Short mmCIF file of C-alpha atoms in Angstrom, two decimals:
data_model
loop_
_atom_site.label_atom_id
_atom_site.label_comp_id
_atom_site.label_asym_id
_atom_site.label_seq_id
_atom_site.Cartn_x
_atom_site.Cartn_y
_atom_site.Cartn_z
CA UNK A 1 -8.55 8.18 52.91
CA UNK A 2 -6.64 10.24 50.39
CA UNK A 3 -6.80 7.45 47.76
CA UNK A 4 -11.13 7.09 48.25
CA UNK A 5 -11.29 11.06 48.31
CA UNK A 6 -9.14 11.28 45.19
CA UNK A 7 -11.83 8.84 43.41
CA UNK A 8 -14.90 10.38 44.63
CA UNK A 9 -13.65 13.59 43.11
CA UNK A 10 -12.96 11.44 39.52
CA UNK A 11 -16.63 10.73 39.75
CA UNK A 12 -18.33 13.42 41.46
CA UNK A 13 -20.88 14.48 38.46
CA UNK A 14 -20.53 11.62 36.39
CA UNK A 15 -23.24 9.34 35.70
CA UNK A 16 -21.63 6.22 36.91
CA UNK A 17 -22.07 7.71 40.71
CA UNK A 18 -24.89 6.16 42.43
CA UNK A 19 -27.66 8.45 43.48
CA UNK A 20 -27.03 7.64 47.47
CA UNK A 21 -27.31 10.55 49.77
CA UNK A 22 -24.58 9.14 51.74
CA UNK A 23 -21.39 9.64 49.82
CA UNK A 24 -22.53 12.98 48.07
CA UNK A 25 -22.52 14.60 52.03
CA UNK A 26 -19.65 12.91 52.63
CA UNK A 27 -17.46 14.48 49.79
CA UNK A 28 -18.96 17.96 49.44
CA UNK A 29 -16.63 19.29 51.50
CA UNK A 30 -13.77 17.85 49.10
CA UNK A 31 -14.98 17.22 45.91
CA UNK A 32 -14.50 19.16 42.68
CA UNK A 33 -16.36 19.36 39.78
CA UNK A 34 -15.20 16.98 36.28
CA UNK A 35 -14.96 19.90 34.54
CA UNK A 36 -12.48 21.82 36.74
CA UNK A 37 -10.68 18.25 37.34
CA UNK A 38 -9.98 19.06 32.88
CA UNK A 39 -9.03 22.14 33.28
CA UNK A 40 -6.49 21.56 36.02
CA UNK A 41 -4.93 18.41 33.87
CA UNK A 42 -4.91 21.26 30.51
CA UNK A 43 -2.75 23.19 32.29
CA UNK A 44 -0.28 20.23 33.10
CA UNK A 45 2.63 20.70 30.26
CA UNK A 46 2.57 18.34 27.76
CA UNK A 47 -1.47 18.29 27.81
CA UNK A 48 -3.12 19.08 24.56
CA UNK A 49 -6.43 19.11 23.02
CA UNK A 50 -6.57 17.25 19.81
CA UNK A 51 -4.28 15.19 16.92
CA UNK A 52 -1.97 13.11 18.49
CA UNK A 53 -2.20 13.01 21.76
CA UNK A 54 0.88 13.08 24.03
CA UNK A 55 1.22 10.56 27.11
CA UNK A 56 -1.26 12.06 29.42
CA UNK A 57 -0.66 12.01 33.44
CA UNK A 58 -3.95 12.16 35.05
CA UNK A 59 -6.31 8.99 34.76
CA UNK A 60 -9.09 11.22 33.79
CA UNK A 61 -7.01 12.52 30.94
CA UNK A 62 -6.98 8.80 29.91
CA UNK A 63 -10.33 8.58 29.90
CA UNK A 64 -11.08 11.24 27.84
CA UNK A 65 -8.62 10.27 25.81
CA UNK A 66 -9.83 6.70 25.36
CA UNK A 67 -13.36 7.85 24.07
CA UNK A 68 -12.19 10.72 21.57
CA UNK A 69 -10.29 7.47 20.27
CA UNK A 70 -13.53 5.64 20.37
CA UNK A 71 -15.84 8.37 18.93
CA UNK A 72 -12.79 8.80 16.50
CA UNK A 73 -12.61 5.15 15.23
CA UNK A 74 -16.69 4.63 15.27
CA UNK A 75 -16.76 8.12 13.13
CA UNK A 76 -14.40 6.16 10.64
CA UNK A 77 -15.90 3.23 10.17
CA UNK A 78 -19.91 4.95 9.65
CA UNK A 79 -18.12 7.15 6.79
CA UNK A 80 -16.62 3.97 5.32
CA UNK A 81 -19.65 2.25 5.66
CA UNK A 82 -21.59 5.04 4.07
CA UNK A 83 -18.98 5.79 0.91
CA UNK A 84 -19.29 1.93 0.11
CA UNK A 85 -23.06 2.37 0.17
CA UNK A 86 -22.63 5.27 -1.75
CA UNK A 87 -20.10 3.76 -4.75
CA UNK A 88 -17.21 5.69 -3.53
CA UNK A 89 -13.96 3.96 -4.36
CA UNK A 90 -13.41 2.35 -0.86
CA UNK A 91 -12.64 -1.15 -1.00
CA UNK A 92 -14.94 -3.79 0.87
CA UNK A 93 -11.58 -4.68 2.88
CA UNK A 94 -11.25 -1.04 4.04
CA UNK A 95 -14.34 -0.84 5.04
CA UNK A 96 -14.80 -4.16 6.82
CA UNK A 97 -11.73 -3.79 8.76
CA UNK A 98 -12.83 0.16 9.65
CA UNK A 99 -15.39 -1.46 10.95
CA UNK A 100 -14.06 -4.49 13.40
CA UNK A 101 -11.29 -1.83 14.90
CA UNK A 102 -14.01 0.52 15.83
CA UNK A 103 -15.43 -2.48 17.23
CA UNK A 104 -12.57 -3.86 19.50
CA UNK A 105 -11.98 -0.25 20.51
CA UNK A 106 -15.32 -0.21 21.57
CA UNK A 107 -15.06 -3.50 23.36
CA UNK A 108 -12.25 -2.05 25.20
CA UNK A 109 -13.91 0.80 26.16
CA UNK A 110 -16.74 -1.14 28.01
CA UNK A 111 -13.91 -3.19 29.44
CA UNK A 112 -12.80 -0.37 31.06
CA UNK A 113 -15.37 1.02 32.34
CA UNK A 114 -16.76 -2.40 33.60
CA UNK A 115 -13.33 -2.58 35.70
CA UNK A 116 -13.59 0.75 36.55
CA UNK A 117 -17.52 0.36 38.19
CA UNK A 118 -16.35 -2.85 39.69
CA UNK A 119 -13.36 -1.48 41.80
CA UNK A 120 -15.48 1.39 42.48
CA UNK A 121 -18.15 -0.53 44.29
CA UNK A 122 -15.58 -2.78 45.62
CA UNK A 123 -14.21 0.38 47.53
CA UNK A 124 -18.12 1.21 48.36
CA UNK A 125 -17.89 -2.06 50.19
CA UNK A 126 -14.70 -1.20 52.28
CA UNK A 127 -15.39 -0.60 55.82
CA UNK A 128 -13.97 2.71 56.67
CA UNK B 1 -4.17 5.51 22.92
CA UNK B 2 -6.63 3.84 20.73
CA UNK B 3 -4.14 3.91 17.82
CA UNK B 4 -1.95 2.19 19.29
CA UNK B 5 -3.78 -1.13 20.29
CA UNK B 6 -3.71 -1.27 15.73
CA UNK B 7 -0.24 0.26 15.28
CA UNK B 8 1.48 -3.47 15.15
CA UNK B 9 3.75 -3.55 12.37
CA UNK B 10 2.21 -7.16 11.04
CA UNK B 11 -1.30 -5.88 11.47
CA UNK B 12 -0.41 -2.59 9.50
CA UNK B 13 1.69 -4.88 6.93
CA UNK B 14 -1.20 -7.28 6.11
CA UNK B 15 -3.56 -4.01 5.92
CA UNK B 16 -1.13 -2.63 3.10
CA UNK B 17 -0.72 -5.87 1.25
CA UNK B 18 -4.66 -6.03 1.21
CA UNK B 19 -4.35 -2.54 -0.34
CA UNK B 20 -2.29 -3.70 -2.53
CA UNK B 21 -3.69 -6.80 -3.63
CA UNK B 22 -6.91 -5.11 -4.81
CA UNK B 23 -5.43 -2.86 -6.58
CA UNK B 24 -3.55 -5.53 -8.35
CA UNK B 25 -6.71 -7.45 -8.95
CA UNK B 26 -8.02 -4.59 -10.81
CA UNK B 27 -4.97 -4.59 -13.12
CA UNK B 28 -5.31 -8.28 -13.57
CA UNK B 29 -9.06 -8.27 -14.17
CA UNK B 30 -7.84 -5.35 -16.64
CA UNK B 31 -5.44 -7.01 -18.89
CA UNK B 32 -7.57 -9.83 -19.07
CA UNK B 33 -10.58 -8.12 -19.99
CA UNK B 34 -8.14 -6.51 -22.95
CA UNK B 35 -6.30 -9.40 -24.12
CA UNK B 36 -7.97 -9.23 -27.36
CA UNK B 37 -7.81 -5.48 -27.68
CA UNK B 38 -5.63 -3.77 -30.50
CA UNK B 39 -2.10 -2.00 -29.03
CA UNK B 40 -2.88 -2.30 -25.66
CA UNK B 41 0.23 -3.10 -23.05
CA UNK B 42 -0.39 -4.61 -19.91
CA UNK B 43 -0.28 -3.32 -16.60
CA UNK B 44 0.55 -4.04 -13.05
CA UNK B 45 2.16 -2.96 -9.69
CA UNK B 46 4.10 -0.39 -10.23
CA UNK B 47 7.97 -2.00 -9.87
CA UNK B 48 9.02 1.13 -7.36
CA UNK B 49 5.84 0.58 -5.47
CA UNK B 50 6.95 -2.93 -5.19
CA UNK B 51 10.27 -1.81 -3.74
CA UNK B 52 8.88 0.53 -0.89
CA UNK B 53 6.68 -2.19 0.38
CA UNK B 54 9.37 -4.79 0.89
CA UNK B 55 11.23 -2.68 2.32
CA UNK B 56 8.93 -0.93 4.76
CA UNK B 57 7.41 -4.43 5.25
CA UNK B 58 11.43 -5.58 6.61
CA UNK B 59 11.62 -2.58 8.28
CA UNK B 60 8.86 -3.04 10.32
CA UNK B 61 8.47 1.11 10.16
CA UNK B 62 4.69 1.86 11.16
CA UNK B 63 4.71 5.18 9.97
CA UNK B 64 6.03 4.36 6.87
CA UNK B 65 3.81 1.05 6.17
CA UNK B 66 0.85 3.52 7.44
CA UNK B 67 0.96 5.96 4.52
CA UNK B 68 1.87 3.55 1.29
CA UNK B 69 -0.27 3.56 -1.60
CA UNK B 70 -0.37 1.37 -4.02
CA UNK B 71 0.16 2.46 -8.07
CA UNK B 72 -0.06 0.35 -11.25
CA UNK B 73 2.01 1.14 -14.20
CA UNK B 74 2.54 -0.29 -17.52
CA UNK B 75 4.37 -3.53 -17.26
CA UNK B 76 7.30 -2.16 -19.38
CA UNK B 77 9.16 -5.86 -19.49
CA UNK B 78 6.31 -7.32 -21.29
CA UNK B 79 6.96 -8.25 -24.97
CA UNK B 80 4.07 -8.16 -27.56
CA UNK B 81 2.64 -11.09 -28.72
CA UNK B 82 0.29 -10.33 -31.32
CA UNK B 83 1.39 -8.57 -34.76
CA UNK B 84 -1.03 -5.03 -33.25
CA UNK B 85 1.51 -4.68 -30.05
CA UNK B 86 -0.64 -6.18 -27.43
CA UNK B 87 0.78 -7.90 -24.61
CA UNK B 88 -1.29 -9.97 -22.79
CA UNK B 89 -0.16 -13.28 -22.12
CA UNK B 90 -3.78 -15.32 -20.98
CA UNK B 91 -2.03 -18.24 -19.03
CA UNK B 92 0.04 -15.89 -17.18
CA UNK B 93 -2.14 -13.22 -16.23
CA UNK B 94 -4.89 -16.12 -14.56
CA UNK B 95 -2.09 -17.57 -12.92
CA UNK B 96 -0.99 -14.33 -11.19
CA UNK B 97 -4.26 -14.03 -10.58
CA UNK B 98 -4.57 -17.06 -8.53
CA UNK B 99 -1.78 -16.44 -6.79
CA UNK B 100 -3.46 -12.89 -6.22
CA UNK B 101 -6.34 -14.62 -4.64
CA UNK B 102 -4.37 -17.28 -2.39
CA UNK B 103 -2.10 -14.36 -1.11
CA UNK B 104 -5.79 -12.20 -0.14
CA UNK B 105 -7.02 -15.17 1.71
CA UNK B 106 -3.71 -15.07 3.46
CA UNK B 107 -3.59 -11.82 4.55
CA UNK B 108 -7.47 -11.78 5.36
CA UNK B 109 -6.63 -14.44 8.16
CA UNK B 110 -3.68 -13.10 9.42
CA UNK B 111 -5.91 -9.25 9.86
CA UNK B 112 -8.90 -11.72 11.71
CA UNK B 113 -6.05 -13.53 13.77
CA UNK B 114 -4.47 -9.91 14.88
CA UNK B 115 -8.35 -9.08 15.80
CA UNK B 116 -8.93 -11.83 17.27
CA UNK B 117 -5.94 -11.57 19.43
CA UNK B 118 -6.74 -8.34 20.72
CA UNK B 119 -10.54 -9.21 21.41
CA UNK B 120 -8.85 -11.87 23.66
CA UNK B 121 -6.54 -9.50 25.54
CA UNK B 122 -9.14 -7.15 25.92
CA UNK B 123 -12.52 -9.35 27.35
CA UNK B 124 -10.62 -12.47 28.23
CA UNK B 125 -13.17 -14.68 25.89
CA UNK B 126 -12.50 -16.03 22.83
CA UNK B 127 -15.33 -14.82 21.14
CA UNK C 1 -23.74 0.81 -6.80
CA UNK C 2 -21.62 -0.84 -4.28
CA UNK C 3 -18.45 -2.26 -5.40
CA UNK C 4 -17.97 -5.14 -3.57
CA UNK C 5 -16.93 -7.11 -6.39
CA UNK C 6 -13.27 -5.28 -7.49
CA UNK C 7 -13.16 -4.99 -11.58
CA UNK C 8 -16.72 -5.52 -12.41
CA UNK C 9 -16.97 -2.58 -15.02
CA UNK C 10 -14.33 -3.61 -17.11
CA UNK C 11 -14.80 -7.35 -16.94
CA UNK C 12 -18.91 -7.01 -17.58
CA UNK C 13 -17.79 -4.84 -20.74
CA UNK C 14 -15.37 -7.46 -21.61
CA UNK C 15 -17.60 -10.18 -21.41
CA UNK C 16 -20.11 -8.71 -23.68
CA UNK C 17 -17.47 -7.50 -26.05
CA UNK C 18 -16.48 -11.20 -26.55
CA UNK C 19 -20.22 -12.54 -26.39
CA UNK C 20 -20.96 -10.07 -29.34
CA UNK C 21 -17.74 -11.59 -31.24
CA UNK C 22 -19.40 -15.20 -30.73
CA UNK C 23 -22.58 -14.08 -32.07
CA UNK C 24 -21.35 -12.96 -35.50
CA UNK C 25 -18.65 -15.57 -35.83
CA UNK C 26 -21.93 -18.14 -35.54
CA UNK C 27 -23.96 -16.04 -38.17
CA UNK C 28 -20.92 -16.15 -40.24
CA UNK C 29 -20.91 -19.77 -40.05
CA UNK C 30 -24.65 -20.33 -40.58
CA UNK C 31 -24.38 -17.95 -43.60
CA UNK C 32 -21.30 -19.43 -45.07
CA UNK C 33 -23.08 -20.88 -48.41
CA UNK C 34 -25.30 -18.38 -48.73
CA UNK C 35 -25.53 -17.10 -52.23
CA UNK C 36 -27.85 -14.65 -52.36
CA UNK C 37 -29.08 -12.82 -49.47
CA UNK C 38 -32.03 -10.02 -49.05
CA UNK C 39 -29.92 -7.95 -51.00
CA UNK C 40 -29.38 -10.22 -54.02
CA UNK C 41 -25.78 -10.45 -53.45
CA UNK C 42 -24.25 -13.46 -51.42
CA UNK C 43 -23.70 -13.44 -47.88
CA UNK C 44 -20.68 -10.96 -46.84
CA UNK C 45 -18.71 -11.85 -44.18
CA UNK C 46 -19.09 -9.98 -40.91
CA UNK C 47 -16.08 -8.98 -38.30
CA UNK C 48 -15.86 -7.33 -35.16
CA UNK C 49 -13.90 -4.49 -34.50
CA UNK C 50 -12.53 -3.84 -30.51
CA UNK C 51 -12.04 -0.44 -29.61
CA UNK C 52 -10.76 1.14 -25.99
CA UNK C 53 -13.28 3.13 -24.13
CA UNK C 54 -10.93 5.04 -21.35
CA UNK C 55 -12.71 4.52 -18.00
CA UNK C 56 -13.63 7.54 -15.95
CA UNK C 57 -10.16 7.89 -13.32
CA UNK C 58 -11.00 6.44 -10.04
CA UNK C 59 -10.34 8.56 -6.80
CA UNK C 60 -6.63 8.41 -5.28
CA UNK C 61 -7.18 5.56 -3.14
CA UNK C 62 -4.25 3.45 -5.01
CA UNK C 63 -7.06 2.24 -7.31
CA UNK C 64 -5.30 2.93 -11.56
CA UNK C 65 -5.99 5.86 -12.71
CA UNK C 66 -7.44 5.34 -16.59
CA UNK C 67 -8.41 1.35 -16.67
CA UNK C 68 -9.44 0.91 -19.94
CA UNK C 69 -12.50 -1.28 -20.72
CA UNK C 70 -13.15 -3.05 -24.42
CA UNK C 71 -15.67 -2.00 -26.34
CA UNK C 72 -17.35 -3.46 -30.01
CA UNK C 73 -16.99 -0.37 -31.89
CA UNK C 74 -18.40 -1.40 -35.02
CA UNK C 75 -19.16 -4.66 -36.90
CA UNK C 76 -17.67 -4.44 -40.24
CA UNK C 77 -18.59 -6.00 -43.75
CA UNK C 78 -14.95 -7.95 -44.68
CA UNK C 79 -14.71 -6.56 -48.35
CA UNK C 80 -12.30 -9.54 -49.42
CA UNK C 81 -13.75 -10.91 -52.56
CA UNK C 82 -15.74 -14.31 -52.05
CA UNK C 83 -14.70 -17.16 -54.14
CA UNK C 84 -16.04 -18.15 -57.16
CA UNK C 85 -16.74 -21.49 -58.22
CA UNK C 86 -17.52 -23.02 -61.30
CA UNK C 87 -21.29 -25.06 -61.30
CA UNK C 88 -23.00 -24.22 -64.43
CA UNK C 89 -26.04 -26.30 -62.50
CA UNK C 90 -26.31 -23.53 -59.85
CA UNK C 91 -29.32 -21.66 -59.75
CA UNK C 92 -27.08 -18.45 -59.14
CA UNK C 93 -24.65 -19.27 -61.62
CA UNK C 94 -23.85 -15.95 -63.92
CA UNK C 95 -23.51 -16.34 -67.81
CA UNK C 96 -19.75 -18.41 -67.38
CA UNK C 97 -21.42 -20.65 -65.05
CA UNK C 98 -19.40 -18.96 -62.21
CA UNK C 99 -21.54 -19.07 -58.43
CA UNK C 100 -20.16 -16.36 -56.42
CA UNK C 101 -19.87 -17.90 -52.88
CA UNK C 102 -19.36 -16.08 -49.53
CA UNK C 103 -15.81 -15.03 -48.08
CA UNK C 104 -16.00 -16.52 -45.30
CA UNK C 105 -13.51 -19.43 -44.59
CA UNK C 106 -15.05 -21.61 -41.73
CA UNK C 107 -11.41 -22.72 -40.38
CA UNK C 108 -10.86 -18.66 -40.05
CA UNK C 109 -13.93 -18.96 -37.98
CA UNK C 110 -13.71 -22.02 -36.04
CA UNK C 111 -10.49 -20.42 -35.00
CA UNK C 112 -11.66 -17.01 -33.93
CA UNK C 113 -14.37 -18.90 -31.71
CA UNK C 114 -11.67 -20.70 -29.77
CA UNK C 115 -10.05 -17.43 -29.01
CA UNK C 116 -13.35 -15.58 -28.31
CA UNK C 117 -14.40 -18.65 -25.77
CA UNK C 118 -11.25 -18.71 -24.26
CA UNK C 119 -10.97 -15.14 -23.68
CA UNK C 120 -14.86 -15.33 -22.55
CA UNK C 121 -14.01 -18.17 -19.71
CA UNK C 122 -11.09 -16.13 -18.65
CA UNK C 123 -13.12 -13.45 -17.98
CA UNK C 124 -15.73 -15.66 -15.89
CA UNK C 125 -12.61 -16.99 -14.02
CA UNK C 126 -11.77 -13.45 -13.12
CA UNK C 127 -14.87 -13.06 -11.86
CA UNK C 128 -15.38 -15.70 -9.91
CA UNK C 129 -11.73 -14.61 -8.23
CA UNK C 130 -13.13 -10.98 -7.10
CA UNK C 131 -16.20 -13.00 -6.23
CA UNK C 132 -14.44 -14.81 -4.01
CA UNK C 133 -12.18 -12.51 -2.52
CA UNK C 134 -15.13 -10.29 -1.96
CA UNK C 135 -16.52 -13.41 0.22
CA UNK C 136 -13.36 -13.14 2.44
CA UNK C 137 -13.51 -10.29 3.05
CA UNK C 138 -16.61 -10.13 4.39
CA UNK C 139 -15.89 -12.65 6.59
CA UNK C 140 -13.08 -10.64 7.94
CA UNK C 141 -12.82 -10.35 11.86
CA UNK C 142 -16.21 -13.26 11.97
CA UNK C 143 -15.41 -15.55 14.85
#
């Protein structure tokens, strides 16, 4: 029960939840918010906020971590993009390649949060 | 995290050479474009630029292969041809410049292979 | 404009540097017997004279700093003397029966042509190479 109460909390407020009555009465008693779930990994040492981002221990840390990356990389490659448009002495290379990372990070991404929603229902499904 | 699915030494390696090989293009495309131009001296990749990148490239050093930049200098072996001091050999500068191209198309594949490689890991497709 | 195609500015300005030198080595040629133009006087032969025009200094992305493009600066009147020849028949012919012809030698100008076509093709093959890199790259990560 731990493990499925310790999930529900990751995703209590996040739109991936599904909008059934059941589970949401079923966790109120346990479940804290996303934002307070940040807050208690920013005050785990080692945690930090931007730049280079140490090893972090909680899974939602990950998480976050993965789509600053994303948002990061995409951010890149539109400025490259747009200074090519523009005449701006970035090579065609530098730009293409900006642009297929930002890419397969995004594919990754969706990976993961495919995997994610799949094991996720696939706990739904678990008689209890 | 998401730097570190592209911090792969040969990915960052072919990304520098790339670098590298357009800026030598330019001086190429430059020396050509002079050859018939009073006192001017060719240029090219600077020889200590040269140096760094072989040996970060055998080092395998990411953070050291991540922040290289290319420089051109004036080719200060070249002898002058012409009695007005310029030193631009045709022949040779459009053969270094194939050899500029074949070495792009090179690297090109080997930066698709590396992303093609990692589309694989991550969706399990090919495409 | 986009530069997709690496060296354009300095190959373009080559190009019609050497495309400028073909067109007065050919009016040389055509005017090489010419003994009296517009002007009375015969034909004087024409040269082209290359300067360097420094290019603006690109940004510090690696790109050189200073590429220097070729320029026609001026096209000069050659003041050698012409030759004269002796044809007492020649409608131009002065008092000794001397025709002052043009300077211009036409092996001095078959020869520049050579070297302004072969600098001209280089220049196209140079072109073609960013053209072609440029190509690649865009094909970069396709599968």
């Amino acid at each position: 029960m731990n493990a499925i109460t310790s999930i529900r909390q990751l995703w209590s407020g996040t739109p991936l939840v599904p909008a059934g009555s059941a589970e949401e009465t079923a966790s109120a008693s346990g479940s804290i918010p996303a934002a307070e779930l940040r807050q208690l990994n920013a005050a785990q040492p080692g945690a930090s906020v931007s730049g280079v981002q140490p090893p972090e221990t909680s899974f939602a840390g990950l998480l976050g971590q993965m789509v600053e990356g994303v948002n990061a990389k995409q951010g890149i490659a539109a400025q490259a993009l747009q200074d090519l448009q523009g005449g701006q002495t970035v090579s065609l290379h530098q730009a293409m390649i900006a642009a297929e990372e930002a890419n397969v990070s995004f594919q990754l991404m969706v990976e993961v949060r495919n995997r994610l929603l799949d094991s996720y229902q696939e706990l739904m499904r678990l008689q209890v | 995290m998401i730097e570190a699915l592209f911090n792969q030494p040969s990915y960052l390696g072919a990304k520098r050479m790339l670098d590298a090989l357009a800026v030598r293009h330019e001086a190429l495309a430059a020396n050509v474009a002079n050859a018939e131009t009073p006192h001017y001296k060719r240029i090219d990749l600077a020889p200590s630029f040269r140096a760094e990148l072989q040996s970060a490239l055998a080092s395998r050093d990411a953070a050291s292969l991540s922040t290289l930049q290319p420089r051109v200098s004036v080719d200060a072996s070249a002898l002058p041809l012409n009695r007005d001091g310029n030193t631009v050999n045709l022949e040779h500068e459009l053969v270094e410049l194939g050899q500029n191209t074949l070495q792009h198309t090179v690297e090109t594949q080997m930066v698709s292979a590396a992303l093609a490689k990692l589309r694989l890991a991550i969706t399990g497709k090919a495409a | 404009m986009l530069n997709i195609i690496p060296s354009l500015a300095s190959t373009t300005a080559a190009l019609d540097a050497e495309s400028t030198r073909l067109e007065v080595i050919s009016q040389n040629i055509a005017n090489a017997n010419t003994t009296r133009g517009p002007d009375g006087r015969p034909y004087q032969r024409q040269e082209v004279v290359f300067e360097n025009a420094l290019q603006q200094a690109k940004a510090a992305n690696g790109a050189a700093p200073g590429l220097v493009a070729p320029q026609v600066a001026s096209i000069q009147k050659d003041p050698r003397p012409g030759r004269s020849v002796y044809q007492p028949g020649h409608p131009d012919a002065d008092a000794n029966g001397m025709v002052q012809f043009p300077n211009v030698d036409i092996y001095e100008e078959m020869a520049d042509m050579i070297v302004a076509s072969r600098t001209y093709e280089a220049n196209l093959a140079v072109l073609k190479n960013g053209r072609s890199m440029a190509l690649q790259d865009l094909s970069i990560g396709k599968h």
